[in-house]
Amino acid sequence: MSIEDRVINLEQAFLALNTLAKRADERHDSVSESIKLLTQMIQHHDERFDRSEAEQSNADARIAALADAQIRTEDALKELSATQSNADTRIAALADAQIKTEEALAKLTEKLDSLADTVERHIKESH
């Protein structure tokens, strides 16, 4: 093999190496962009997760408040039953109280349904 052949081979090898280096640079850039995109996706996920946790905590507090209100309502009904007499006026008063309790329970149910809808909407919006 002559020197010219060797020089030509070296030039071809250099061109091939140069092409390989360009491809490696392109792949490196592509991997860097992918890492950047993944990092952004993770950050967005963390933000949504933090919002979900806050919303869940808020919902838990509201549910606990509703449970406390329900317990107080149940306690009030027990006290009312304990003090009830057989008199017609007391029965009428109890019937009136029962109607009010049912109305309050209906309103509470509406509010709970509304809360559930709001929580579901927030969860859907955060996804």
PDB file of C-alpha atoms in Angstrom, residues 52-119:
ATOM      1  CA  SER A  52     -53.963  17.542  45.067  1.00  0.00           C
ATOM      2  CA  GLU A  53     -52.581  17.053  48.565  1.00  0.00           C
ATOM      3  CA  ALA A  54     -53.752  20.527  49.573  1.00  0.00           C
ATOM      4  CA  GLU A  55     -57.182  19.923  48.069  1.00  0.00           C
ATOM      5  CA  GLN A  56     -57.408  16.547  49.787  1.00  0.00           C
ATOM      6  CA  SER A  57     -56.410  18.113  53.097  1.00  0.00           C
ATOM      7  CA  ASN A  58     -59.060  20.791  52.618  1.00  0.00           C
ATOM      8  CA  ALA A  59     -61.657  18.154  51.747  1.00  0.00           C
ATOM      9  CA  ASP A  60     -60.651  16.123  54.801  1.00  0.00           C
ATOM     10  CA  ALA A  61     -61.117  19.175  57.017  1.00  0.00           C
ATOM     11  CA  ARG A  62     -64.536  19.838  55.509  1.00  0.00           C
ATOM     12  CA  ILE A  63     -65.580  16.223  55.925  1.00  0.00           C
ATOM     13  CA  ALA A  64     -64.396  16.298  59.546  1.00  0.00           C
ATOM     14  CA  ALA A  65     -66.414  19.481  60.116  1.00  0.00           C
ATOM     15  CA  LEU A  66     -69.453  17.820  58.570  1.00  0.00           C
ATOM     16  CA  ALA A  67     -68.936  14.763  60.766  1.00  0.00           C
ATOM     17  CA  ASP A  68     -68.706  16.989  63.854  1.00  0.00           C
ATOM     18  CA  ALA A  69     -71.885  18.786  62.804  1.00  0.00           C
ATOM     19  CA  GLN A  70     -73.587  15.442  62.279  1.00  0.00           C
ATOM     20  CA  ILE A  71     -72.476  14.262  65.729  1.00  0.00           C
ATOM     21  CA  ARG A  72     -73.809  17.464  67.276  1.00  0.00           C
ATOM     22  CA  THR A  73     -77.083  16.990  65.405  1.00  0.00           C
ATOM     23  CA  GLU A  74     -77.335  13.394  66.603  1.00  0.00           C
ATOM     24  CA  ASP A  75     -76.571  14.479  70.179  1.00  0.00           C
ATOM     25  CA  ALA A  76     -79.274  17.132  69.962  1.00  0.00           C
ATOM     26  CA  LEU A  77     -81.761  14.519  68.744  1.00  0.00           C
ATOM     27  CA  LYS A  78     -80.858  12.178  71.622  1.00  0.00           C
ATOM     28  CA  GLU A  79     -81.349  14.981  74.143  1.00  0.00           C
ATOM     29  CA  LEU A  80     -84.676  15.860  72.562  1.00  0.00           C
ATOM     30  CA  SER A  81     -85.830  12.235  72.753  1.00  0.00           C
ATOM     31  CA  ALA A  82     -84.755  11.947  76.400  1.00  0.00           C
ATOM     32  CA  THR A  83     -86.786  14.986  77.436  1.00  0.00           C
ATOM     33  CA  GLN A  84     -89.869  14.158  75.365  1.00  0.00           C
ATOM     34  CA  SER A  85     -93.126  13.503  77.172  1.00  0.00           C
ATOM     35  CA  ASN A  86     -96.363  11.893  76.024  1.00  0.00           C
ATOM     36  CA  ALA A  87     -98.163  15.214  75.857  1.00  0.00           C
ATOM     37  CA  ASP A  88     -99.672  16.163  72.521  1.00  0.00           C
ATOM     38  CA  THR A  89     -97.919  19.508  72.545  1.00  0.00           C
ATOM     39  CA  ARG A  90     -94.542  17.827  73.007  1.00  0.00           C
ATOM     40  CA  ILE A  91     -95.278  15.396  70.175  1.00  0.00           C
ATOM     41  CA  ALA A  92     -96.203  18.329  67.921  1.00  0.00           C
ATOM     42  CA  ALA A  93     -92.994  20.119  68.949  1.00  0.00           C
ATOM     43  CA  LEU A  94     -91.015  16.966  68.199  1.00  0.00           C
ATOM     44  CA  ALA A  95     -92.688  16.650  64.794  1.00  0.00           C
ATOM     45  CA  ASP A  96     -91.747  20.250  64.024  1.00  0.00           C
ATOM     46  CA  ALA A  97     -88.176  19.632  65.133  1.00  0.00           C
ATOM     47  CA  GLN A  98     -88.044  16.501  62.968  1.00  0.00           C
ATOM     48  CA  ILE A  99     -89.198  18.453  59.920  1.00  0.00           C
ATOM     49  CA  LYS A 100     -86.506  21.071  60.523  1.00  0.00           C
ATOM     50  CA  THR A 101     -83.889  18.363  60.978  1.00  0.00           C
ATOM     51  CA  GLU A 102     -84.935  16.727  57.712  1.00  0.00           C
ATOM     52  CA  GLU A 103     -84.744  20.073  55.946  1.00  0.00           C
ATOM     53  CA  ALA A 104     -81.313  20.673  57.446  1.00  0.00           C
ATOM     54  CA  LEU A 105     -80.281  17.164  56.412  1.00  0.00           C
ATOM     55  CA  ALA A 106     -81.566  17.803  52.878  1.00  0.00           C
ATOM     56  CA  LYS A 107     -79.609  21.064  52.770  1.00  0.00           C
ATOM     57  CA  LEU A 108     -76.588  19.280  54.192  1.00  0.00           C
ATOM     58  CA  THR A 109     -76.968  16.572  51.550  1.00  0.00           C
ATOM     59  CA  GLU A 110     -77.169  19.236  48.844  1.00  0.00           C
ATOM     60  CA  LYS A 111     -74.073  20.916  50.230  1.00  0.00           C
ATOM     61  CA  LEU A 112     -72.260  17.586  50.477  1.00  0.00           C
ATOM     62  CA  ASP A 113     -73.238  16.777  46.886  1.00  0.00           C
ATOM     63  CA  SER A 114     -72.009  20.214  45.849  1.00  0.00           C
ATOM     64  CA  LEU A 115     -68.768  19.663  47.766  1.00  0.00           C
ATOM     65  CA  ALA A 116     -68.314  16.272  46.142  1.00  0.00           C
ATOM     66  CA  ASP A 117     -68.911  17.820  42.707  1.00  0.00           C
ATOM     67  CA  THR A 118     -66.408  20.583  43.484  1.00  0.00           C
ATOM     68  CA  VAL A 119     -63.782  18.109  44.688  1.00  0.00           C
TER      69      VAL A 119
END
